[in-house]
Each structure stands twice: as C-alpha cells, then as structure tokens.
mmCIF file of the N, C-alpha and C atoms, coordinates in Angstrom:
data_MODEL
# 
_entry.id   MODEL 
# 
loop_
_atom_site.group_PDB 
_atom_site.id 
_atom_site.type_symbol 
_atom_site.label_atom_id 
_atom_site.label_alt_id 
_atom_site.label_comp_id 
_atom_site.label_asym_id 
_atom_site.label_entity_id 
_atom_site.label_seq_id 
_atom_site.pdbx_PDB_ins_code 
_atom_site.Cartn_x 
_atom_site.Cartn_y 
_atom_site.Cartn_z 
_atom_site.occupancy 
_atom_site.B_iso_or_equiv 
_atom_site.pdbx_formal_charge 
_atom_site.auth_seq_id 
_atom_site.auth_comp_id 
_atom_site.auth_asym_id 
_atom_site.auth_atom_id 
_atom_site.pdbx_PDB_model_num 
ATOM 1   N N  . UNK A 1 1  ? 94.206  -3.098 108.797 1.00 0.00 ? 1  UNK A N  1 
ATOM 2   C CA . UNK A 1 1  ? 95.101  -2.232 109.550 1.00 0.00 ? 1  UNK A CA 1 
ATOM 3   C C  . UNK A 1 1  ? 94.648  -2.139 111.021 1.00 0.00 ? 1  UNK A C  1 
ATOM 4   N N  . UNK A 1 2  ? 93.555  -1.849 111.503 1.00 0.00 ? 2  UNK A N  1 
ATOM 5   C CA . UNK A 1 2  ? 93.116  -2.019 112.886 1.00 0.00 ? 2  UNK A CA 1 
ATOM 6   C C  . UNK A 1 2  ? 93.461  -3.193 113.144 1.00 0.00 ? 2  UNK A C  1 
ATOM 7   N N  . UNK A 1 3  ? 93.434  -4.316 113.108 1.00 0.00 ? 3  UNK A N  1 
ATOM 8   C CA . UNK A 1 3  ? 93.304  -5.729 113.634 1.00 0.00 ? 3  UNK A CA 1 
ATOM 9   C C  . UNK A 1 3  ? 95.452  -5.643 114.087 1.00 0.00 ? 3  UNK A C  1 
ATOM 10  N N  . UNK A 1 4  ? 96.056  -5.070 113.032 1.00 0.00 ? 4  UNK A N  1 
ATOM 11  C CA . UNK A 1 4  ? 97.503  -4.502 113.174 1.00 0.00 ? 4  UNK A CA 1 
ATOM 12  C C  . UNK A 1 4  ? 97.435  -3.708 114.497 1.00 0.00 ? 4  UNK A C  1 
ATOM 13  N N  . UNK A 1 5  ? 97.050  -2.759 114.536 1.00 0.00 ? 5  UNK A N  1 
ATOM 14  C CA . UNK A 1 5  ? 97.040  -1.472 115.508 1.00 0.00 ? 5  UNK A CA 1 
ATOM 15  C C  . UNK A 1 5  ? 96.618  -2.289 116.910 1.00 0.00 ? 5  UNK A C  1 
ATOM 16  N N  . UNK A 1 6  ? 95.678  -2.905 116.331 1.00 0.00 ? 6  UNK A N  1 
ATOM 17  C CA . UNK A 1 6  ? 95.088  -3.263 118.106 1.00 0.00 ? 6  UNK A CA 1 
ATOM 18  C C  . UNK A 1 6  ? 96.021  -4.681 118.659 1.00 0.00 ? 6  UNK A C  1 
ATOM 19  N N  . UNK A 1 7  ? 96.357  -5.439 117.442 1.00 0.00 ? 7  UNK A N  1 
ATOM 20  C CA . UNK A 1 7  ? 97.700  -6.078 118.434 1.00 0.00 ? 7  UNK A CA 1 
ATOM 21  C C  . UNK A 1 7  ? 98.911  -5.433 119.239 1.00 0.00 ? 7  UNK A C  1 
ATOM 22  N N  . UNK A 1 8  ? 99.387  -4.511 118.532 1.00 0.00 ? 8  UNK A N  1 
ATOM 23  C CA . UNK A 1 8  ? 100.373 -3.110 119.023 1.00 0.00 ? 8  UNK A CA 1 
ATOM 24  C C  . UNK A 1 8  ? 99.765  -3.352 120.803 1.00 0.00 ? 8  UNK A C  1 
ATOM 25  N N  . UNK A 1 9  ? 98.478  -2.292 120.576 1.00 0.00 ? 9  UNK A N  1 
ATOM 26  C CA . UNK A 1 9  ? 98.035  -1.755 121.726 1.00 0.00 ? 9  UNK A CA 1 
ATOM 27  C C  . UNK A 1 9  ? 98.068  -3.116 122.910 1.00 0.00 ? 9  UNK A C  1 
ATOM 28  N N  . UNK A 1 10 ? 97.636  -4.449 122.356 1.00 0.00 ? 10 UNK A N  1 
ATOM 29  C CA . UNK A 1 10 ? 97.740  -5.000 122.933 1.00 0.00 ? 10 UNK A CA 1 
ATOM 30  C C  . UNK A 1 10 ? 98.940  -5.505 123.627 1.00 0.00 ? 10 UNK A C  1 
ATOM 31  N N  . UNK A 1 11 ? 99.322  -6.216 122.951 1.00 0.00 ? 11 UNK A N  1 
ATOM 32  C CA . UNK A 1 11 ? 101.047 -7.258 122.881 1.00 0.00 ? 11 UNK A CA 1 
ATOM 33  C C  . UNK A 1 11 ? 102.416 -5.923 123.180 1.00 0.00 ? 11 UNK A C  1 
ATOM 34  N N  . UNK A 1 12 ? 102.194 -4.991 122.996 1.00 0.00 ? 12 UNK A N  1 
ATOM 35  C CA . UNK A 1 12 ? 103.012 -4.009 123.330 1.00 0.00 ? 12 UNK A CA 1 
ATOM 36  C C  . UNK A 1 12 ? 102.636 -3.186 124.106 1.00 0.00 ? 12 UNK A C  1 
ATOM 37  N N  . UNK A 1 13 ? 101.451 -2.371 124.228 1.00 0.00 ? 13 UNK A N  1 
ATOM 38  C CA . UNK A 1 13 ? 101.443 -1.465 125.605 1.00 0.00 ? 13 UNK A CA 1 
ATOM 39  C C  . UNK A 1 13 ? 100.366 -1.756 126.564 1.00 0.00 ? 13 UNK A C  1 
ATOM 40  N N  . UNK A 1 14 ? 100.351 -2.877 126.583 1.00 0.00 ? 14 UNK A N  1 
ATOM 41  C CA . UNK A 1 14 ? 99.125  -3.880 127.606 1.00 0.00 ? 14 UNK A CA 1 
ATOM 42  C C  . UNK A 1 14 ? 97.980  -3.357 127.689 1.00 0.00 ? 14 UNK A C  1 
ATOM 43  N N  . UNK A 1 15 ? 97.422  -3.115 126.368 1.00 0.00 ? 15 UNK A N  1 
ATOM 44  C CA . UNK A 1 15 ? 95.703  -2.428 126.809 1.00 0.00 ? 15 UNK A CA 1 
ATOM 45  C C  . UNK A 1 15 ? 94.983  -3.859 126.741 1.00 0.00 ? 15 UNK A C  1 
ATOM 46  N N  . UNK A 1 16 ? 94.012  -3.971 127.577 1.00 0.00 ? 16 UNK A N  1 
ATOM 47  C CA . UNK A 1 16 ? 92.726  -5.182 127.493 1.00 0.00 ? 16 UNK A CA 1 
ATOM 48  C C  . UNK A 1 16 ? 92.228  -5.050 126.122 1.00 0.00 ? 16 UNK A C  1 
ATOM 49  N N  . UNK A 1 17 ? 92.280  -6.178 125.326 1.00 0.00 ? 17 UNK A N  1 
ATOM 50  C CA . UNK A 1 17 ? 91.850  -5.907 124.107 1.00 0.00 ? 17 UNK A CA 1 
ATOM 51  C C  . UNK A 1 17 ? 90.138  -5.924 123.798 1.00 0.00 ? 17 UNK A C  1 
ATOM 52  N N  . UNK A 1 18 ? 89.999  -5.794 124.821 1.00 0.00 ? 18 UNK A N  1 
ATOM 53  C CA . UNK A 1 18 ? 87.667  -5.722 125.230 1.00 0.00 ? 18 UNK A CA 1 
ATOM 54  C C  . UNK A 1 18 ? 87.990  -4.051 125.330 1.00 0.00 ? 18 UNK A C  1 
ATOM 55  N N  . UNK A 1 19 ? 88.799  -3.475 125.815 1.00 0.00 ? 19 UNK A N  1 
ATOM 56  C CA . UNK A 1 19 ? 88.716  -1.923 125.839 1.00 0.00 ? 19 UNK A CA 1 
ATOM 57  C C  . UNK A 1 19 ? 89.176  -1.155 124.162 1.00 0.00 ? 19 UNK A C  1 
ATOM 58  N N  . UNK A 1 20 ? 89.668  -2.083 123.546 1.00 0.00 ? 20 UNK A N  1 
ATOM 59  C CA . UNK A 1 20 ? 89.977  -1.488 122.328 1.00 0.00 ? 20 UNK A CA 1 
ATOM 60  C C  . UNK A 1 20 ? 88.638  -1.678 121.151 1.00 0.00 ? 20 UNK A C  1 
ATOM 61  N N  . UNK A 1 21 ? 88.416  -0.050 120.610 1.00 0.00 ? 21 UNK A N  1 
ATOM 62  C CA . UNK A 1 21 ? 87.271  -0.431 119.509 1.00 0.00 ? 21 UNK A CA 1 
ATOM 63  C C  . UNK A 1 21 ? 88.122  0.846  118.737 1.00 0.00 ? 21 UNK A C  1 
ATOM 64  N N  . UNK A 1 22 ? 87.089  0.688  117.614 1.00 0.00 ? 22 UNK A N  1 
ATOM 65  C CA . UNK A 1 22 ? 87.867  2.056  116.207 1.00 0.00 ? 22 UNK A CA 1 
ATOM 66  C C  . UNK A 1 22 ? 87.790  3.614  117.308 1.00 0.00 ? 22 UNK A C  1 
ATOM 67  N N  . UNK A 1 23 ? 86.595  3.372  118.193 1.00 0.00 ? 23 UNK A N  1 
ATOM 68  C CA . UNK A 1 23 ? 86.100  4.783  118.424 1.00 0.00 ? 23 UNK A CA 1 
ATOM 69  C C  . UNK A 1 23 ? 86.438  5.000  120.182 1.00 0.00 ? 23 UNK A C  1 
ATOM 70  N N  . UNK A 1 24 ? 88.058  3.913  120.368 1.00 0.00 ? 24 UNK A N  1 
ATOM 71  C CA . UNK A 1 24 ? 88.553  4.673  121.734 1.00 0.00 ? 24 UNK A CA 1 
ATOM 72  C C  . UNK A 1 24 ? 89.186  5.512  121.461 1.00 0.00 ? 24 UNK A C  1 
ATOM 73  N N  . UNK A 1 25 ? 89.155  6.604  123.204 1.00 0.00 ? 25 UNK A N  1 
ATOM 74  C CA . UNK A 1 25 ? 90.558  7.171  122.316 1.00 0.00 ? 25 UNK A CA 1 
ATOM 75  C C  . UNK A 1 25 ? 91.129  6.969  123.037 1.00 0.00 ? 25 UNK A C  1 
ATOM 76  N N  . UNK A 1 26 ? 92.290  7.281  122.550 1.00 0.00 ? 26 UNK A N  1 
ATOM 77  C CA . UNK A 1 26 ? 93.971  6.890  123.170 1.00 0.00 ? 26 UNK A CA 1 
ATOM 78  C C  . UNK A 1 26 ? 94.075  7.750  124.643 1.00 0.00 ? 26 UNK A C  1 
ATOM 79  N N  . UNK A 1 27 ? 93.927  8.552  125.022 1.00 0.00 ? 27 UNK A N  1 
ATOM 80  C CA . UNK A 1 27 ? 94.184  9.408  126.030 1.00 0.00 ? 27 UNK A CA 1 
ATOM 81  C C  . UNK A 1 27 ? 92.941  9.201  127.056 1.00 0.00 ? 27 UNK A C  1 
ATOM 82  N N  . UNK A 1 28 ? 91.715  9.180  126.319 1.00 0.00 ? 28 UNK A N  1 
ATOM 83  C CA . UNK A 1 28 ? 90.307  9.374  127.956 1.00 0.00 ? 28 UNK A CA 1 
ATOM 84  C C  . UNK A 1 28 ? 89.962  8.276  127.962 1.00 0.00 ? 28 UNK A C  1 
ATOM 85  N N  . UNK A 1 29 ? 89.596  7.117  127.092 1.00 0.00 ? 29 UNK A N  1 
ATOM 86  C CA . UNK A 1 29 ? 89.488  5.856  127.024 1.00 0.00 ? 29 UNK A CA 1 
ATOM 87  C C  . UNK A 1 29 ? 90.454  4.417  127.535 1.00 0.00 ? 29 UNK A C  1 
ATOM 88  N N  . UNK A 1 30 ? 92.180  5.116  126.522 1.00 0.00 ? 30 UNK A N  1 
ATOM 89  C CA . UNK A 1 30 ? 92.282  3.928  127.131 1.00 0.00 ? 30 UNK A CA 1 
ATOM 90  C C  . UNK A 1 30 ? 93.635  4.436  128.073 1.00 0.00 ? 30 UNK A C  1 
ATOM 91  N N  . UNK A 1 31 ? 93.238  5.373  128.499 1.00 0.00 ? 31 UNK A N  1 
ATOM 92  C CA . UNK A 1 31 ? 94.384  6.156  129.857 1.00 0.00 ? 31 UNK A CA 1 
ATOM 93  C C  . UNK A 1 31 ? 95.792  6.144  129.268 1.00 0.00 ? 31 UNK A C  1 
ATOM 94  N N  . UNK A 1 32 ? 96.339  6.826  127.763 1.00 0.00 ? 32 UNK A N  1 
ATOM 95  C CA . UNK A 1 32 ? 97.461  6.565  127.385 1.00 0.00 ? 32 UNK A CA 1 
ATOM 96  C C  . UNK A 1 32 ? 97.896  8.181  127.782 1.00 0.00 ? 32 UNK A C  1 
ATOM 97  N N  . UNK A 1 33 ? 99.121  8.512  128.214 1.00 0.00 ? 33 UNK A N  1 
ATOM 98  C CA . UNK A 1 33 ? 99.968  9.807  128.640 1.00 0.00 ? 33 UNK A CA 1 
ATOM 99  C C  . UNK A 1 33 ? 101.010 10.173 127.209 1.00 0.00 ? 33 UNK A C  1 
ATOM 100 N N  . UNK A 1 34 ? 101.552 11.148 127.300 1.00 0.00 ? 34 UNK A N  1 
ATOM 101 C CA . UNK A 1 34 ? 102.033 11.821 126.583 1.00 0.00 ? 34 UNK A CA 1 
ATOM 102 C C  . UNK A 1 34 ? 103.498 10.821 125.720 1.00 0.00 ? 34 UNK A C  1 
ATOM 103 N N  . UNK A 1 35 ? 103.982 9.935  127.015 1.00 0.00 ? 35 UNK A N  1 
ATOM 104 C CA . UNK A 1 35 ? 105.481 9.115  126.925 1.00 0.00 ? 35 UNK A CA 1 
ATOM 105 C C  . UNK A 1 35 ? 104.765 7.780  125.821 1.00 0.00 ? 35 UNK A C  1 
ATOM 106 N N  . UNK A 1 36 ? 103.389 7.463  126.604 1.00 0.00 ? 36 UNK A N  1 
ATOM 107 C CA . UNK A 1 36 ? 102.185 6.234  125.593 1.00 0.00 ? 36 UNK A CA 1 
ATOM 108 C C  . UNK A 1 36 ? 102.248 6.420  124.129 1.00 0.00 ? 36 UNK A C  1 
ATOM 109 N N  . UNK A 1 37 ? 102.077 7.662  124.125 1.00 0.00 ? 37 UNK A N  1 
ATOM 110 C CA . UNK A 1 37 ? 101.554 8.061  122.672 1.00 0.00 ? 37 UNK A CA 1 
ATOM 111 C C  . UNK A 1 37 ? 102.979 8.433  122.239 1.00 0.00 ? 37 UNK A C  1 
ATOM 112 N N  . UNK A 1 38 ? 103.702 8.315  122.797 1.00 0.00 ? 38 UNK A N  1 
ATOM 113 C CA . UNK A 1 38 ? 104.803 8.552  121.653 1.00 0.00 ? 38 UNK A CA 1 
ATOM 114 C C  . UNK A 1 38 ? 105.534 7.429  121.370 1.00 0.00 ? 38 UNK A C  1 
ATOM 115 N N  . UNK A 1 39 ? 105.645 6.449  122.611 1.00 0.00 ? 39 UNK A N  1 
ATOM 116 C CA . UNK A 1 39 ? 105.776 4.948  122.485 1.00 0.00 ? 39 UNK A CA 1 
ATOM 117 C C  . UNK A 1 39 ? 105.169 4.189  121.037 1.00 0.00 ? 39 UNK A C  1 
ATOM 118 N N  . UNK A 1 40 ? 103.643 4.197  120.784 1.00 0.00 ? 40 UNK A N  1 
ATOM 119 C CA . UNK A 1 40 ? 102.855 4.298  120.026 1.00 0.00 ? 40 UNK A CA 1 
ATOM 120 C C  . UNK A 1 40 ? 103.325 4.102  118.497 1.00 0.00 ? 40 UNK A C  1 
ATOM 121 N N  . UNK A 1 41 ? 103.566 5.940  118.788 1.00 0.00 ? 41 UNK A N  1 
ATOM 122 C CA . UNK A 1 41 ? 104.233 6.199  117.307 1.00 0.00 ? 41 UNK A CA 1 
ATOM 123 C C  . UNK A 1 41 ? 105.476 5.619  116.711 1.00 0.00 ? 41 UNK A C  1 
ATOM 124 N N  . UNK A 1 42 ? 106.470 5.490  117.805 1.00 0.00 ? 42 UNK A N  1 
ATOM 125 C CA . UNK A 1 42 ? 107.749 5.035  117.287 1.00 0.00 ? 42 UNK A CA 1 
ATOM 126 C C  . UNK A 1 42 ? 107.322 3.655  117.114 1.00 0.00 ? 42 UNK A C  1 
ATOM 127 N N  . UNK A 1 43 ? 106.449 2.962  117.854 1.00 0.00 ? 43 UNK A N  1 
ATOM 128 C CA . UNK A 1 43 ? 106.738 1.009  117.080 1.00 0.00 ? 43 UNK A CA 1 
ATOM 129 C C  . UNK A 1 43 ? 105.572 1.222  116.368 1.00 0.00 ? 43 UNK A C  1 
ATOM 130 N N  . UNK A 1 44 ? 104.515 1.861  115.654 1.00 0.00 ? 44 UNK A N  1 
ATOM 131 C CA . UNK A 1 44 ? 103.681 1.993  114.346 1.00 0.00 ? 44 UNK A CA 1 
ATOM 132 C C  . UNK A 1 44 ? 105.028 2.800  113.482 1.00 0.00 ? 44 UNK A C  1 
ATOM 133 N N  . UNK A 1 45 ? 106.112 3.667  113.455 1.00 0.00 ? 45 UNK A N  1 
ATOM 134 C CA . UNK A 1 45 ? 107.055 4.068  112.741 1.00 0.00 ? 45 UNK A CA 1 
ATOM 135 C C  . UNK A 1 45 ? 107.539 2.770  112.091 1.00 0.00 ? 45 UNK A C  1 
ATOM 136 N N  . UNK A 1 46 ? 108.204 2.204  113.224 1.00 0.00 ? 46 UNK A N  1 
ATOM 137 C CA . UNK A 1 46 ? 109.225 0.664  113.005 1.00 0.00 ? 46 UNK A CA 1 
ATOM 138 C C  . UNK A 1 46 ? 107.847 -0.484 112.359 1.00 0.00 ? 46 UNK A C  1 
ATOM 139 N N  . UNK A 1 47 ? 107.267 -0.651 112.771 1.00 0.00 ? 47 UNK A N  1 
ATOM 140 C CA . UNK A 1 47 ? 106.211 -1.607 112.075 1.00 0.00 ? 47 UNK A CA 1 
ATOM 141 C C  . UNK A 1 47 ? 105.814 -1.581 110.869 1.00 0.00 ? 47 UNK A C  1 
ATOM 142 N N  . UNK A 1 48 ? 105.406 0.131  110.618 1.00 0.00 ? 48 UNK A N  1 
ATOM 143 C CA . UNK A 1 48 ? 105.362 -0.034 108.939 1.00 0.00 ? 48 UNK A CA 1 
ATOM 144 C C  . UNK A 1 48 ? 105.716 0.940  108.137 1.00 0.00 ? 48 UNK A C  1 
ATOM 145 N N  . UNK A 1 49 ? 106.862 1.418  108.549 1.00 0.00 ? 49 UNK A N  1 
ATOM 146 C CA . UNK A 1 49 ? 107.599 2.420  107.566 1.00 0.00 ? 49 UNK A CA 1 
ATOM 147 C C  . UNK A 1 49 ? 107.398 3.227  106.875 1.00 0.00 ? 49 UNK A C  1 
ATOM 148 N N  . UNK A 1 50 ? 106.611 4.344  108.392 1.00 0.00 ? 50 UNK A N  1 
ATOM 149 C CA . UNK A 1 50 ? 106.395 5.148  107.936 1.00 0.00 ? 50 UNK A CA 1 
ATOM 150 C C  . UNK A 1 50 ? 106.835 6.158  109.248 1.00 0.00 ? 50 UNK A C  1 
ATOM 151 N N  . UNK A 1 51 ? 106.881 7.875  108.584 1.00 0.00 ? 51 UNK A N  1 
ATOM 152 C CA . UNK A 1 51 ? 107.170 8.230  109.466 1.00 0.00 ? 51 UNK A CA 1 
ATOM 153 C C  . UNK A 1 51 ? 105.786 9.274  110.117 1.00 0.00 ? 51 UNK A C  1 
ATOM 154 N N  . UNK A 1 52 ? 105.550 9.825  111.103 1.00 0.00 ? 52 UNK A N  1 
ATOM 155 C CA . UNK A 1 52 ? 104.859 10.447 111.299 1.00 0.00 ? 52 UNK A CA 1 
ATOM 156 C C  . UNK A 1 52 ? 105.297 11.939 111.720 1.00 0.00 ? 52 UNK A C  1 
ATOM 157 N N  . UNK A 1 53 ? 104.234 12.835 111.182 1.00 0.00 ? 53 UNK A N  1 
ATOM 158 C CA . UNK A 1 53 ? 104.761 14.459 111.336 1.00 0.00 ? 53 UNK A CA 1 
ATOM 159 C C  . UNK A 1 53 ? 104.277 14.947 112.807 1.00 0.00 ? 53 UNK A C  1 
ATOM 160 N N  . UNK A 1 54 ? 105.387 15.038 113.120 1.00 0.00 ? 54 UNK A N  1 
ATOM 161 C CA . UNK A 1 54 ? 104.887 15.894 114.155 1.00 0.00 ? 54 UNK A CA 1 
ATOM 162 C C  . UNK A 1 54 ? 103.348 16.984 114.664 1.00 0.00 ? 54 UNK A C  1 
ATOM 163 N N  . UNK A 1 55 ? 103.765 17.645 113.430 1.00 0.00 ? 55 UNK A N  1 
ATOM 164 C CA . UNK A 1 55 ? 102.180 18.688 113.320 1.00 0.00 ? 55 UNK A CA 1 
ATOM 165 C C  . UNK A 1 55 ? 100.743 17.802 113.600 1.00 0.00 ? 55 UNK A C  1 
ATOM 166 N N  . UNK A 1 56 ? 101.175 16.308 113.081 1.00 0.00 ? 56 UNK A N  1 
ATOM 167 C CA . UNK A 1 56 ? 100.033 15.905 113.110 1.00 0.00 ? 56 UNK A CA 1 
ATOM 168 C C  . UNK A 1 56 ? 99.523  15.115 114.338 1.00 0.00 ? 56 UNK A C  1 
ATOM 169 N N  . UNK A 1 57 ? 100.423 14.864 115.031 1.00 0.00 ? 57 UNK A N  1 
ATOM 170 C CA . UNK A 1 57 ? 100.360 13.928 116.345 1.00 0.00 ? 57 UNK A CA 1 
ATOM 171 C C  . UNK A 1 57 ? 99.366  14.697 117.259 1.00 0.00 ? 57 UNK A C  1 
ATOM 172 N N  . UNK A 1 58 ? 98.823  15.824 116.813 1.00 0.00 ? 58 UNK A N  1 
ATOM 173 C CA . UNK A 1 58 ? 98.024  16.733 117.982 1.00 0.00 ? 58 UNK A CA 1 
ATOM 174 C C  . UNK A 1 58 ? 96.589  15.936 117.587 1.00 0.00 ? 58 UNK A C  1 
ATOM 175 N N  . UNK A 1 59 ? 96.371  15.272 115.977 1.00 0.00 ? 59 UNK A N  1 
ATOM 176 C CA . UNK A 1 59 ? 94.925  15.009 115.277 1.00 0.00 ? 59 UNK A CA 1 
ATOM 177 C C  . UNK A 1 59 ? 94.711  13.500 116.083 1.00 0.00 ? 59 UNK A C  1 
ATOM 178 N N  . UNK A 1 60 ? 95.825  12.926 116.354 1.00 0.00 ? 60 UNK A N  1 
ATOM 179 C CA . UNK A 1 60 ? 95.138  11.118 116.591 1.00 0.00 ? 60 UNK A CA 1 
ATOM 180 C C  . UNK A 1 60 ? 95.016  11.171 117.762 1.00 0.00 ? 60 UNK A C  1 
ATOM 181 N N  . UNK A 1 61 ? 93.711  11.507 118.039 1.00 0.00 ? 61 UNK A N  1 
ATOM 182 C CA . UNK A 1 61 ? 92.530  11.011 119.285 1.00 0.00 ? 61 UNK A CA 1 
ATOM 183 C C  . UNK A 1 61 ? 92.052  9.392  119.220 1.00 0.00 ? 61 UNK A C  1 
ATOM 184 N N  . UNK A 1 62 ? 92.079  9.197  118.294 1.00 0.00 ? 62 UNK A N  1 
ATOM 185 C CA . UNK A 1 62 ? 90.937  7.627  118.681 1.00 0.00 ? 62 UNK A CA 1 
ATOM 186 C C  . UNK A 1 62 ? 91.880  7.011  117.942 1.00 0.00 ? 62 UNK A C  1 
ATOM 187 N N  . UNK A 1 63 ? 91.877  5.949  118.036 1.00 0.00 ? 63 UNK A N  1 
ATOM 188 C CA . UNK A 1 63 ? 92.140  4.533  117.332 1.00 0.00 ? 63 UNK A CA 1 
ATOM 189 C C  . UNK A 1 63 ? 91.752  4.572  116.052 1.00 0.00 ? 63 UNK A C  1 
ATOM 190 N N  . UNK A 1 64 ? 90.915  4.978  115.578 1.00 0.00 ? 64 UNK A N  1 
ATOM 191 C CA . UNK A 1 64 ? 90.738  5.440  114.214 1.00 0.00 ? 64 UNK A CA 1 
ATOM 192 C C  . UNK A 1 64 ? 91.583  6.153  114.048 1.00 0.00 ? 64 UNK A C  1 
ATOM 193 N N  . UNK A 1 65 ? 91.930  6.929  114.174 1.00 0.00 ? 65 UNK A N  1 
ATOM 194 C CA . UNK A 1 65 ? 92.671  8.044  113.896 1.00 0.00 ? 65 UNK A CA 1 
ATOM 195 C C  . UNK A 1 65 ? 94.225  7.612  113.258 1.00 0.00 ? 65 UNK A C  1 
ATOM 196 N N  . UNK A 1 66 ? 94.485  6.843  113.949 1.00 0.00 ? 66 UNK A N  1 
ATOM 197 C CA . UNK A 1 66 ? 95.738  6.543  113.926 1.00 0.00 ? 66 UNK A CA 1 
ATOM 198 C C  . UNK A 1 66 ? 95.645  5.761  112.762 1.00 0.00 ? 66 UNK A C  1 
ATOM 199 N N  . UNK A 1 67 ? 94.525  4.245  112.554 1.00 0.00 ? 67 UNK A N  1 
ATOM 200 C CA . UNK A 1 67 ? 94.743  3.631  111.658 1.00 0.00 ? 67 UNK A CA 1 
ATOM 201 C C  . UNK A 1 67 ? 94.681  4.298  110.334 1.00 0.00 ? 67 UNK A C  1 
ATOM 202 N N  . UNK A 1 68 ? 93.594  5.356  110.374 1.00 0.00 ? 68 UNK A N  1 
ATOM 203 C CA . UNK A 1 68 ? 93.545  6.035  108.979 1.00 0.00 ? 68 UNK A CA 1 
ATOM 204 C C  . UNK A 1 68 ? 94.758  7.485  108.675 1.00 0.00 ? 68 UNK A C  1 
ATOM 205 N N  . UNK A 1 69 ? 95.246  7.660  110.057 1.00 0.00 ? 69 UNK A N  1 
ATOM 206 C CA . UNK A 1 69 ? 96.502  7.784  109.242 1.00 0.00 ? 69 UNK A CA 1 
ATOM 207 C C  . UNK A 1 69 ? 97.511  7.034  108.487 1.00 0.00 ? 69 UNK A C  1 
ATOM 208 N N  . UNK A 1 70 ? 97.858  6.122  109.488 1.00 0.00 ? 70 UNK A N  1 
ATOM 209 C CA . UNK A 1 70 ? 99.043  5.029  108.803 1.00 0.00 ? 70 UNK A CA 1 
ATOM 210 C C  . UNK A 1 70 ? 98.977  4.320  107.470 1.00 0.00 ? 70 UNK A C  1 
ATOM 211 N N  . UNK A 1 71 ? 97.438  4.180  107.280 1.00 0.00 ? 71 UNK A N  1 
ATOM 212 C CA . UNK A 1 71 ? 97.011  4.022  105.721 1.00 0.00 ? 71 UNK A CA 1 
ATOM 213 C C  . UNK A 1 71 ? 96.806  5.216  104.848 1.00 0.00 ? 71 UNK A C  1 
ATOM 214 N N  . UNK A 1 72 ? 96.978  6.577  105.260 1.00 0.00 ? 72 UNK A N  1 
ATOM 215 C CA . UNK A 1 72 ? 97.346  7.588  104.370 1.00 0.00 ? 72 UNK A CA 1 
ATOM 216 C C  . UNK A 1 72 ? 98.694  7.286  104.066 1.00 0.00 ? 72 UNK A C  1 
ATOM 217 N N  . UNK A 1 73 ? 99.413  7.019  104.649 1.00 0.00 ? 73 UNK A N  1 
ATOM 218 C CA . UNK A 1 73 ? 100.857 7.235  104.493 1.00 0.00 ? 73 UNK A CA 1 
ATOM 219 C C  . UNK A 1 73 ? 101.517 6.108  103.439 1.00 0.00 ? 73 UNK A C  1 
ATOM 220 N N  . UNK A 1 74 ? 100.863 5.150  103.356 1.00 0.00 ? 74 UNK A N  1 
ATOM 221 C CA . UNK A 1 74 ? 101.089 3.642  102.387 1.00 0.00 ? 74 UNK A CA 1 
ATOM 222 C C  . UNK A 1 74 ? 101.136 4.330  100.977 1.00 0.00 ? 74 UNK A C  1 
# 
C-alpha cells in the first residue's frame, strides 16, 4: 500500500519521491495545504474505493497515517 500512496504523491501531486518516507508528514514535511490534502483524499477515494470520514481527516499527519488507514478500510 505505501509503494501505492507514494506513486499518488508522486505522479499526481508532484512530491520528489527522495522526500517521501512512512514517517513524512503531509503538511510540515512535504508542504501539503488544506486544498493538497483534500486533493489527496478524493484520488486515494477514486483509487481504492473507499470512502473517508470526515472526523477522521484531522488523524492523517504522516504518510503512514494515511496508508494504515486506507488498509483499515479494505
């Protein structure tokens, strides 16, 4: 699932893929804004069909975060 996520970040919201590890985070690491992270969510939504809760979008700080959500959701 990371190796998934970090093509995203890559091929879709142009992060350097030398700046991507499990333990960036999305906001102080790899400079993503509020419009980023929601970008984010909607093509990890469309990618693997799932949806994400709102309530929870406040928890994914890192790149981890995200992957071990999207594999809760499977």
């Amino acid at each position: 699932m990371y190796d998934k996520i970090k093509k995203i970040l890559v091929d879709e919201m142009n992060i350097k893929e030398s700046n991507i590890t499990l333990d960036s985070e999305l906001t102080g690491d790899l400079g993503f804004n509020s419009l980023e992270l929601a970008d984010l969510v909607m093509l990890c939504e469309e990618k693997f069909g799932i949806s994400f809760d709102d309530d929870d979008l406040s928890k994914l700080i890192t790149v981890r975060d995200v992957v071990e959500y999207i594999e809760s959701k499977q």
